[in-house]
XYZ file of C-alpha atoms in Angstrom:
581
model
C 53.465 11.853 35.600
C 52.998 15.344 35.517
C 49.219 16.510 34.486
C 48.977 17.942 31.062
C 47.467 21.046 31.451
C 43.568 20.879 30.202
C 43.203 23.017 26.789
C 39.711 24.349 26.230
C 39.530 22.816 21.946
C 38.464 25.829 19.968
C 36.944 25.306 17.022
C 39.264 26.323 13.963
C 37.609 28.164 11.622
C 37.933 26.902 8.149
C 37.082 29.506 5.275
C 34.590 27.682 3.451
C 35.736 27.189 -0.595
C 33.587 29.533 -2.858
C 31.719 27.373 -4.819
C 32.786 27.550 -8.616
C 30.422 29.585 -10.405
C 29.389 27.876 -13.411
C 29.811 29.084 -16.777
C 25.865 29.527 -18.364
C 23.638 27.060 -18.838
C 26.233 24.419 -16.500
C 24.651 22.887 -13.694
C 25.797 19.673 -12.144
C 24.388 16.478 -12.003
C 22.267 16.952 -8.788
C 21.431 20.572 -9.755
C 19.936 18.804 -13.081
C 17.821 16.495 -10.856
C 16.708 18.514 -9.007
C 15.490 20.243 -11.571
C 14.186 17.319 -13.666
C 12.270 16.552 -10.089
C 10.515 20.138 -10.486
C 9.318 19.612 -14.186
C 8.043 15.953 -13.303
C 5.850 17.903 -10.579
C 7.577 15.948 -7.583
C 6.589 18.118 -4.608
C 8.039 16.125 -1.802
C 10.260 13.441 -1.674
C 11.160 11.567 1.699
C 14.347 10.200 2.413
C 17.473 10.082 4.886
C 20.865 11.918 3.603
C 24.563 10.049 3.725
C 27.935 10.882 2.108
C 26.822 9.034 -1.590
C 24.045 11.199 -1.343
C 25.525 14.495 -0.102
C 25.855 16.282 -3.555
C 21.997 15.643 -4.217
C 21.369 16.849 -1.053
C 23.296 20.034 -1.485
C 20.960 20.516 -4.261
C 18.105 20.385 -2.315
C 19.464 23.045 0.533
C 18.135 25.458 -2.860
C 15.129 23.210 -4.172
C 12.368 25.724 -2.878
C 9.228 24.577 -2.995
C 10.427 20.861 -3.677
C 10.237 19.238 0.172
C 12.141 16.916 1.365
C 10.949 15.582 4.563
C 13.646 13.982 6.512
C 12.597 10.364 8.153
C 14.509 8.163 10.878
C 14.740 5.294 8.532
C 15.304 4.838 4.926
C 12.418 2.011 5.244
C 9.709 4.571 6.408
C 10.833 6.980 3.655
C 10.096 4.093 1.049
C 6.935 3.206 2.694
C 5.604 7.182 2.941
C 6.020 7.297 -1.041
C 3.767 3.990 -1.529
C 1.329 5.690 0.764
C 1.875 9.038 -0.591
C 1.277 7.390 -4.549
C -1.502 5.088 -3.594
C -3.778 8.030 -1.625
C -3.274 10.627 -4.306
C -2.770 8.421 -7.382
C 0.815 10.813 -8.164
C 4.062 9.132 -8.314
C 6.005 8.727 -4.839
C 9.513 9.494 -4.711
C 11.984 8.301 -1.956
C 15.577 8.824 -1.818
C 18.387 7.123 0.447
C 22.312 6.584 0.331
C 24.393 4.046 -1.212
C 24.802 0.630 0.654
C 22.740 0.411 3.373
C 20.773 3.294 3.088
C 19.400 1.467 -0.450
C 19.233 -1.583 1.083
C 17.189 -0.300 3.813
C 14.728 0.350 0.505
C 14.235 -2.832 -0.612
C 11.568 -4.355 1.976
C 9.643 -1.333 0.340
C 10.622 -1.708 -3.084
C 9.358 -4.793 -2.960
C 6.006 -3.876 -1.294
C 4.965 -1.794 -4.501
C 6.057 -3.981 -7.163
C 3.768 -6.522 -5.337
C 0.818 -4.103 -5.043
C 1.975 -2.187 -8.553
C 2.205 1.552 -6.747
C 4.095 3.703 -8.911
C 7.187 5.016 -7.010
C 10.634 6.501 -7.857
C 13.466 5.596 -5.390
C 16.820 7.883 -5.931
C 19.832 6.201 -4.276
C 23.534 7.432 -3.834
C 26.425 5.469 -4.874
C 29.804 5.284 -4.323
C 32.429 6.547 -7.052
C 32.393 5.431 -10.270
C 36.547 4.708 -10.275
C 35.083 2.412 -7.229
C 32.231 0.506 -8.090
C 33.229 -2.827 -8.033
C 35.830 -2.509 -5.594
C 33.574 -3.628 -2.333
C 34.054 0.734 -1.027
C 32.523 1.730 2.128
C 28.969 1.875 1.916
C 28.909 -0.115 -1.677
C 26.181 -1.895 -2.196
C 25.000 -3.162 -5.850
C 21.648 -1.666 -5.979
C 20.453 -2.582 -9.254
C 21.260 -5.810 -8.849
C 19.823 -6.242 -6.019
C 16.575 -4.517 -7.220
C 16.311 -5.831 -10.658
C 13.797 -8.691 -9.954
C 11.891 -6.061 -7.538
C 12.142 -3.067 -10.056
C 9.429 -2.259 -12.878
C 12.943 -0.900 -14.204
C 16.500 0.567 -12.611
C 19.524 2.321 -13.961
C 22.887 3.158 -12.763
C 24.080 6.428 -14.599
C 27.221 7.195 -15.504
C 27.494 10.640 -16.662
C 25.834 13.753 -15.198
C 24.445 14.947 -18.669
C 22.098 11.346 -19.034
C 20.164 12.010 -15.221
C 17.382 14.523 -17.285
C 16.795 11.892 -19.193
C 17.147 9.105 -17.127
C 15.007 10.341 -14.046
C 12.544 11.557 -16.880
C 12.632 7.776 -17.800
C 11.393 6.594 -14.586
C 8.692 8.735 -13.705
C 7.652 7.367 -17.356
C 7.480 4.017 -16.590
C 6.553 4.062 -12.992
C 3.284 5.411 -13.755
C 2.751 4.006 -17.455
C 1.113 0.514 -18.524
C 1.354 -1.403 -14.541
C 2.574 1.363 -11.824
C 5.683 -0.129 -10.256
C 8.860 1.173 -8.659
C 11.670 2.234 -10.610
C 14.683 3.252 -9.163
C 17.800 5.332 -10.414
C 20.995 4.684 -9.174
C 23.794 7.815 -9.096
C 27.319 7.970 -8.033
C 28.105 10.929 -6.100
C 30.478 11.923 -8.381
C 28.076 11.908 -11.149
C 26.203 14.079 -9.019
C 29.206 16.610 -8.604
C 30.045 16.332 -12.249
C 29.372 19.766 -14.378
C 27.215 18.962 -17.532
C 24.787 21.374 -19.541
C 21.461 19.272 -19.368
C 19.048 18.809 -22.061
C 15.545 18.192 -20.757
C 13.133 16.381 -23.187
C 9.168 15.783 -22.851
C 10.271 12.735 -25.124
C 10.784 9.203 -24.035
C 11.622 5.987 -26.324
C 11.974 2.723 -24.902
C 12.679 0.265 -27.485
C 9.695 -2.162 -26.932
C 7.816 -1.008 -24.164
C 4.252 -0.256 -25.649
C 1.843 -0.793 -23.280
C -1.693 -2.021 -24.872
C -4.471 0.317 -23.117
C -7.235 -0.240 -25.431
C -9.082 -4.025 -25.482
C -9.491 -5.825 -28.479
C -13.303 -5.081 -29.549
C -14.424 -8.310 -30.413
C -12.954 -9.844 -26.813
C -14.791 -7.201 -25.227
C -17.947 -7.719 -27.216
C -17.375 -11.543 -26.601
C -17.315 -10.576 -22.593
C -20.440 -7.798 -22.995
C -22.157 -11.237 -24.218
C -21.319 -13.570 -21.663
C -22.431 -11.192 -18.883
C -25.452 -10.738 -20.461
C -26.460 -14.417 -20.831
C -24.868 -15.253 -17.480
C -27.522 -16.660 -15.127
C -25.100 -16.450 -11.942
C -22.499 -13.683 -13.097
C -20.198 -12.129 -10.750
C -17.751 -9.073 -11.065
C -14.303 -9.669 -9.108
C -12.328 -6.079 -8.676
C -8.698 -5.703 -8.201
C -6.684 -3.173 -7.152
C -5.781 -2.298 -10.802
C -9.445 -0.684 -11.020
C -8.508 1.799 -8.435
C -4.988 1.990 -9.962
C -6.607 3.286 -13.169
C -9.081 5.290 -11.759
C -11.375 3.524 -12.960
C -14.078 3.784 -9.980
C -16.704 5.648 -12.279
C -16.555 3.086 -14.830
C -16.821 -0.022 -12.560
C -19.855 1.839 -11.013
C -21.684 2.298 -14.382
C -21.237 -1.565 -15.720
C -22.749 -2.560 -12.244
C -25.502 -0.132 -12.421
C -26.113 -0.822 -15.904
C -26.310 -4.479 -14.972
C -27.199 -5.142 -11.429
C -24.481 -7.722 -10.988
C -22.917 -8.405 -7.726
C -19.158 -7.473 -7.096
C -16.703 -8.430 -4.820
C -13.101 -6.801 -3.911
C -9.841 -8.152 -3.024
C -8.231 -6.631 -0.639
C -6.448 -4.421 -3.095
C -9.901 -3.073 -4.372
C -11.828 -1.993 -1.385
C -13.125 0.919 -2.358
C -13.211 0.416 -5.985
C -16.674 0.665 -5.595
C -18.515 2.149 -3.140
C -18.562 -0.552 -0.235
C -22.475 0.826 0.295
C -23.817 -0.135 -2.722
C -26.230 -2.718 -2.968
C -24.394 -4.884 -5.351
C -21.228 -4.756 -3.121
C -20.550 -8.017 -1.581
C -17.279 -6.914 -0.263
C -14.098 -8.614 -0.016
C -13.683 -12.232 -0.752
C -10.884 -14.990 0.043
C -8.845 -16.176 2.984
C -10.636 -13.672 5.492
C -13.743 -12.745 2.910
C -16.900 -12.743 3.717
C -18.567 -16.182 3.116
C -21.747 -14.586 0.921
C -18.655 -13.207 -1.618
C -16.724 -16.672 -1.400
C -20.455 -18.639 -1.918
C -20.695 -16.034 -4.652
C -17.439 -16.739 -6.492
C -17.628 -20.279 -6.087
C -21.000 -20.330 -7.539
C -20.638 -17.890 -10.557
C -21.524 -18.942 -14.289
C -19.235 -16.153 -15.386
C -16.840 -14.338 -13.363
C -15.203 -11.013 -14.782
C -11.949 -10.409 -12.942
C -10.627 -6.637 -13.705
C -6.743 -5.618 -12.569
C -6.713 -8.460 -10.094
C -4.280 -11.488 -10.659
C -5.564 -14.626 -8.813
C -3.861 -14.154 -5.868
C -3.335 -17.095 -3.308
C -4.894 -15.503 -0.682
C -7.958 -15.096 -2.838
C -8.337 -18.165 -4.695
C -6.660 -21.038 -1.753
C -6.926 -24.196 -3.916
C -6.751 -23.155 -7.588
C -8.150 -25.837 -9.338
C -11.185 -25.376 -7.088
C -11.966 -21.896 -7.102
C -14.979 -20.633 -9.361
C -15.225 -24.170 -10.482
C -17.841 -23.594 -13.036
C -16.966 -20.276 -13.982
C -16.122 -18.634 -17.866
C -13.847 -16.564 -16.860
C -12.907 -12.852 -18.281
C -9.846 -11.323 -17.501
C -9.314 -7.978 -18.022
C -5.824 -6.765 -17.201
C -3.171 -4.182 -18.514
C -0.462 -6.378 -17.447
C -0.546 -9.616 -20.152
C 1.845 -11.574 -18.074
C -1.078 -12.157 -15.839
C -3.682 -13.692 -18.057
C -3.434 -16.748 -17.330
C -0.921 -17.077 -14.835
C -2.862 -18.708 -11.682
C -5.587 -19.589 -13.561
C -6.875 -19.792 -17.629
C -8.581 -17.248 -19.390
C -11.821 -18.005 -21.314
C -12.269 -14.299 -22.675
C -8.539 -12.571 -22.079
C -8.581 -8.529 -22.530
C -5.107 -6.923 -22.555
C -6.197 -3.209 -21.927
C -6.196 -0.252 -19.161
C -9.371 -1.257 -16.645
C -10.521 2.275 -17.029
C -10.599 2.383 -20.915
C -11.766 -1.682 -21.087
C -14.537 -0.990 -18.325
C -16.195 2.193 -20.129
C -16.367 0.221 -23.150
C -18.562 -2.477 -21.390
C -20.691 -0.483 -19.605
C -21.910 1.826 -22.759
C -22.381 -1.968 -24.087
C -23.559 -4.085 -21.416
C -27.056 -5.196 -20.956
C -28.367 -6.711 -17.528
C -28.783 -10.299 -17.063
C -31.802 -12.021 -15.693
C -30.717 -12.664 -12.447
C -33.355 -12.294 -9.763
C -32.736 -15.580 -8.698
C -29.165 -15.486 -8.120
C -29.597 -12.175 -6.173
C -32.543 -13.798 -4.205
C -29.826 -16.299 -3.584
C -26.894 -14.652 -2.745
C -29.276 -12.041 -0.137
C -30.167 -15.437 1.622
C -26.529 -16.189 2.255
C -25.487 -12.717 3.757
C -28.546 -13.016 5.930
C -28.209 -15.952 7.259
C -23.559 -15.271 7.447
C -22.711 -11.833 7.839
C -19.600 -11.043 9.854
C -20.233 -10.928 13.662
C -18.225 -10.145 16.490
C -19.401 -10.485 20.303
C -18.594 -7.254 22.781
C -19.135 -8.079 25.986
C -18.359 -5.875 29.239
C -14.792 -6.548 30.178
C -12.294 -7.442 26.861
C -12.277 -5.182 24.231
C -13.219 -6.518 20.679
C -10.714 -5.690 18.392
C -13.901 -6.346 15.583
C -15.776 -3.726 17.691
C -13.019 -0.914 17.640
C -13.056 -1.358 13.768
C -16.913 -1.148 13.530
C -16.726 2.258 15.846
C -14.085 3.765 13.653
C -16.064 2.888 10.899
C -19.123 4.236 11.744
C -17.598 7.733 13.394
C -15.658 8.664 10.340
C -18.478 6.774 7.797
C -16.416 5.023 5.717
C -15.096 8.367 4.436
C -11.609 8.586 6.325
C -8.301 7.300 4.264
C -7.505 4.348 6.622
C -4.294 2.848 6.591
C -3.434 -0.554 7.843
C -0.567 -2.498 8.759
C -0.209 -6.152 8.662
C -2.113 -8.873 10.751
C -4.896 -9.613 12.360
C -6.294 -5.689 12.866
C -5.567 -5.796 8.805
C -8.135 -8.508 7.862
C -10.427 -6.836 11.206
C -10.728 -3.483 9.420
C -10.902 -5.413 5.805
C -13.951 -6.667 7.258
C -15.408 -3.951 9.051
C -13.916 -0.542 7.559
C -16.677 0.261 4.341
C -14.662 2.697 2.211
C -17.049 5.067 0.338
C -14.566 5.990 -2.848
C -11.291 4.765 -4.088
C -7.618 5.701 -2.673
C -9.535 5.289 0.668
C -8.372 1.738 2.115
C -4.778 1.663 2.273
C -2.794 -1.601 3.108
C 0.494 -3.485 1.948
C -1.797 -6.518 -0.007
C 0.766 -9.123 -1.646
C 4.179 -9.186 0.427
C 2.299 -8.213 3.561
C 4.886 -5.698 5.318
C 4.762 -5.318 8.751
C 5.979 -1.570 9.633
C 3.680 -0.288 6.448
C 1.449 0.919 8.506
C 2.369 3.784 10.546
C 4.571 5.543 7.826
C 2.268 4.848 4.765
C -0.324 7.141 6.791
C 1.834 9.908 6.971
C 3.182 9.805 3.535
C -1.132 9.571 2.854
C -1.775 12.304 5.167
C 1.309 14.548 3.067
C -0.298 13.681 -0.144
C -3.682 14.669 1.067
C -3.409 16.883 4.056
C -7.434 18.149 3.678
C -8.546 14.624 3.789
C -8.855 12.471 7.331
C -6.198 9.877 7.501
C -6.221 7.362 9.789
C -3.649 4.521 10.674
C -4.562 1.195 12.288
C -1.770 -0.765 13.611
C -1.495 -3.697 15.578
C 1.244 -4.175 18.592
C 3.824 -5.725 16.626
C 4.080 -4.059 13.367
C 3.847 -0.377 14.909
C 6.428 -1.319 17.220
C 9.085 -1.974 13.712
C 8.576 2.075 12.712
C 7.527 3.892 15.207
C 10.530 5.778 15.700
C 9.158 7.932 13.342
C 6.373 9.503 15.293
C 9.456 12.217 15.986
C 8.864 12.837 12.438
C 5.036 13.310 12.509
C 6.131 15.536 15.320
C 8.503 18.055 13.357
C 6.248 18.343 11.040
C 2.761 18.785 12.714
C 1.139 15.758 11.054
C -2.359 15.428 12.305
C -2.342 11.711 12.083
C -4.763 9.522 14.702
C -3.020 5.954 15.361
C -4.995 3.271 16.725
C -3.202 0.423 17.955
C -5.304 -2.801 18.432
C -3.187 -3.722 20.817
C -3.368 -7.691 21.763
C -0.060 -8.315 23.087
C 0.795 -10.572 20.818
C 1.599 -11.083 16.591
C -1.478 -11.950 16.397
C -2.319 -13.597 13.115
C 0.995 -15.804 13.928
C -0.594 -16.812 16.969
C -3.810 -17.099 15.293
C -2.264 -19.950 12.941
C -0.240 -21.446 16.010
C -3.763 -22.165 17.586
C -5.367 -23.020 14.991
C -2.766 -25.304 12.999
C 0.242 -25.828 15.636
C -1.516 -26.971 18.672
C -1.683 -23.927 20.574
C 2.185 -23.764 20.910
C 3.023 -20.279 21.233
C 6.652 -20.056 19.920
C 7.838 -16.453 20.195
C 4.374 -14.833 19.221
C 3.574 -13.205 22.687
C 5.042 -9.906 23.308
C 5.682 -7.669 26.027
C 4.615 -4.221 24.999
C 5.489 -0.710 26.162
C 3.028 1.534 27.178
C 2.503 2.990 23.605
C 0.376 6.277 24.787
C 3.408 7.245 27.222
C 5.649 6.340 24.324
C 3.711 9.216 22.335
C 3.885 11.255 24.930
C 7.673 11.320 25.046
C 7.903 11.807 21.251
C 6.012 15.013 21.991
C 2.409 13.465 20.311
C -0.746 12.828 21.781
C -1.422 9.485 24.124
C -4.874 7.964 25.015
C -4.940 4.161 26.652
C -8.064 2.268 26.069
C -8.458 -0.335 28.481
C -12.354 -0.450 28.763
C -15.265 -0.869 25.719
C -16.708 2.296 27.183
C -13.901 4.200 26.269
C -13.528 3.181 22.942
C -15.739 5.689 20.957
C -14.732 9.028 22.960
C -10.874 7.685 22.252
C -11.629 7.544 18.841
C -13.528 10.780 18.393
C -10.632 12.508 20.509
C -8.083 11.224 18.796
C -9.911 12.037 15.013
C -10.205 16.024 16.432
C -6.465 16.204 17.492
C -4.767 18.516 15.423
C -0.970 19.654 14.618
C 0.309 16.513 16.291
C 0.046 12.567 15.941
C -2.509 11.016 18.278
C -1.410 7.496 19.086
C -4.720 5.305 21.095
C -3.635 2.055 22.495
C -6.781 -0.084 22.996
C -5.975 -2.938 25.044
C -7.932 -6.033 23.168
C -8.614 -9.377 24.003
C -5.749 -11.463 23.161
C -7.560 -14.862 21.934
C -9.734 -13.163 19.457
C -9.419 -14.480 16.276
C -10.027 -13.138 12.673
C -13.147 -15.116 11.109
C -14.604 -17.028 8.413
C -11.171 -18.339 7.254
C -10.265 -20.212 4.232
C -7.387 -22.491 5.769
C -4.346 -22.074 3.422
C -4.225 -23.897 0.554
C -7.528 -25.214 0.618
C -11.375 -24.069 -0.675
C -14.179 -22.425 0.112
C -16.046 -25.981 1.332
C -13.388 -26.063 4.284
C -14.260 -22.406 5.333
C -14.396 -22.369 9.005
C -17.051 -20.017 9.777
C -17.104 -20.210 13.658
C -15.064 -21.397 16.303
């Protein structure tokens, strides 16, 4: 056969079609986002472009000042938002294609219904004259989001976006913060329209109640004050309000002794005498004893969670309980209501502490001091394996509790829970109720975007880093100065935690064989430091907090069998606490 001769391909040039210019006033549908974006304040939105999503992207090629930073997976762009909303208290916004560029949202989505964060998530879709008809990439979104989804929408026409994006920003951040998420076929998106934006927004029935009923919160202002063993029990719905200040005044006002969930460190400043810190499954066992002996136990913008109360019917036992939440669907969900108070925590709290008047409670406090003498957390460091417990009590005490420190998922998560003392609200970052592995890393640098004058820091353990990591070439491209500490145990920990514990030391598929995650950095073009020694642990630290214009990524090599302590087994209460091995 003869040999075709080989033809050098040269690319054909195609004259690129003029775009139509349109007649005044007539944008198209992603021109009118865009622009509905800009007068909601959005100043970056993180996301990863496909052919749904092309038009909206288009737009953004002109958006100015409006960033979009482009991540290696749609689930890091979701998880940057939560972190982005949750350190600067704005409203994140995330954007992917249709099929499985939204479905690659969802693990996300999720995430911030759980822990109310107040996102927007813009998703392509495929052609209107196609929805239905299973089209490449088609995937029904708001279906698949509704029971994950403060609210969602799939518009139809390019002239309802304005008021539809307007919409969700409204509700996202209004009453509970929660994801909403707006749906738009590309050719919605191409279609020309003449928007009308409005300040306006009417939702038929959706009044949230901000303000508590006086004579509840008068009927709460009393029971504090006649309490002999009151206790204050902060969720993260005080920190969602910004409600800090007020929480701070009630407990200076009355001397009473608060606790956090997980969702509230830093609600109140962790250094303050009447902070017990955080109570339930991996609490400390002065705020369980606390809880468990309270007279009167006011719970603000928390909801009873499993992890906080194990056995319901035995948790605060002897307790009136107040519950003061915006939310009414959780009064009384997990557990009964003596004194319910629908309201905003920042509004209800300010109330109560220009009302309250401090309880006679020497004894209680003389108490409760005996119990976190006698049980405060401990960790042993001796000279060869590194503590995981000590690395967190070092980065503690070189940034002072003033860093924004993000978690991941696992044992390092309940480690730095324990040990990391935030000094102000916004500053302890974590995924609380679905408990995403892979939040870690990319909530940290949507944190660090939202507040690029404040220290962020990311803790990570070996497995959950290891699900978004990719996305240190973004940190890269974009000069993120972002340390990452990875408490590296070769193992998921807390699953082997439970396996010892609960499954008779059988280790099914919870060891893992690691790269060498400094070297990994390197090759991504960050920073790598390996930790293999306790010596080493502080100057890693301190190197890795002065880095600048690039991720620093420290893998401390910890001991392996180390195990997160006390522990509330699941399901159980406070008397079966296991406080030592």
């Amino acid at each position: 056969m003869a040999r075709q001769a080989t033809v050098p391909l040269k690319p054909r040039a195609v004259p690129l079609k003029p775009r139509a210019t349109p007649r005044a006033g007539r944008v198209n549908g992603a021109q009118a986002l865009v622009e509905t974006l800009r007068r909601e304040g959005v100043q970056i939105i993180f996301g990863v472009p496909g052919g749904a999503s092309l038009p909206i992207y288009d737009a953004l090629y002109d958006a100015g000042p409006l960033r979009h930073i482009l991540v290696r997976h749609e689930q890091v762009a979701v998880h940057a938002a939560v972190g982005y909303a949750r350190a600067s208290g704005r409203v994140g916004v995330c954007t992917a294609t249709s099929g499985p560029g939204a479905t690659n949202l969802v693990t996300g989505i999720a995430d911030a219904i759980m822990d109310s964060v107040p996102i927007v998530a813009i998703t392509g879709q495929v052609p209107r004259e196609v929805i239905g008809n299973d089209a490449f990439q088609e995937a029904d979104v708001t279906g698949i989001t509704m029971p994950i989804t403060k609210f969602n929408s799939l518009v139809m026409s390019a002239a309802e976006i304005p008021q539809a994006v307007h919409q969700a920003f409204y509700l996202a951040r209004t009453g509970r913060p929660g994801p909403v998420l707006v749906d738009i076929p590309r050719d919605v998106a191409q279609e020309m329209c003449v928007p009308e934006f409005t300040d306006e927004v009417t939702i038929p029935g959706y009044r949230p109640v901000l303000d508590g009923a006086p004579n509840q919160i008068a009927a709460a202002v009393k029971a504090l004050a006649e309490a002999e063993r009151p206790v204050i029990y902060a969720g993260g719905g005080v920190i969602g309000s910004n409600a800090g200040p007020e929480l701070t005044a009630l407990v200076d006002g009355t001397g009473i002794p608060v606790v956090l969930t997980l969702m509230g460190k830093g609600a109140l400043d962790e250094l303050h005498p009447r902070c017990l810190g955080m109570l339930g499954m991996h609490g400390s066992a002065y705020a369980n004893w606390a809880v468990n002996g309270a007279d009167v136990l006011l719970v603000v913008g928390a909801r009873f969670d499993d992890r906080v109360t194990g056995r319901v019917k035995d948790f605060a036992p002897r307790a009136r309980i107040i519950h003061v939440d915006v939310d009414p669907a959780e009064i009384g969900k997990n557990k009964p209501a003596h004194i319910p108070i629908v309201g905003d925590a920042k509004r209800v709290l300010a109330v109560m502490a220009a009302q309250a008047r401090a309880p006679k409670i020497e004894s209680w406090w003389k108490q409760i001091t005996e119990w976190r003498e006698r049980h405060p957390f401990r960790y042993h460091q001796n000279d060869h394996r590194i503590s995981a417990q000590y690395v967190c009590d070092q980065l503690n005490k070189v940034t002072g509790g003033r860093a924004v420190a993000v978690t991941d998922v696992g044992q390092h998560q309940m480690w730095m829970a324990q040990w990391y003392r935030p000094r102000a609200p916004r500053h302890f970052i974590t995924s609380g109720g679905l408990g995403v592995m892979g939040f870690g890393f990319p909530a940290a640098m949507g944190a660090k975007f939202a507040c690029p004058d404040e220290t962020v820091v990311a803790v990570v353990g070996d497995g959950g880093f290891q699900m978004t990591l990719q996305d240190l070439a973004t940190a890269v491209e974009h000069g993120v100065s972002l340390p990452i500490i990875v408490l590296n145990n070769g193992a998921l920990g807390m699953v082997r935690q439970w396996q010892s514990m609960f499954y008779g030391g059988r280790f099914s598929s919870s060891l893992l064989r690691n790269p060498d995650f400094a070297r990994v950095a390197e090759a991504f073009g960050a920073r790598g430091i390996r930790v293999e020694r306790p010596e080493q642990v502080e100057g890693a630290l301190r190197a890795a907090l002065e880095t600048e214009g690039v991720p620093c990524v420290v893998d401390v090599i910890c001991d392996p069998d180390e195990n997160v302590l006390p522990m509330i087994p699941p399901g159980q209460s406070v008397a079966e606490m296991i406080l030592d091995e």
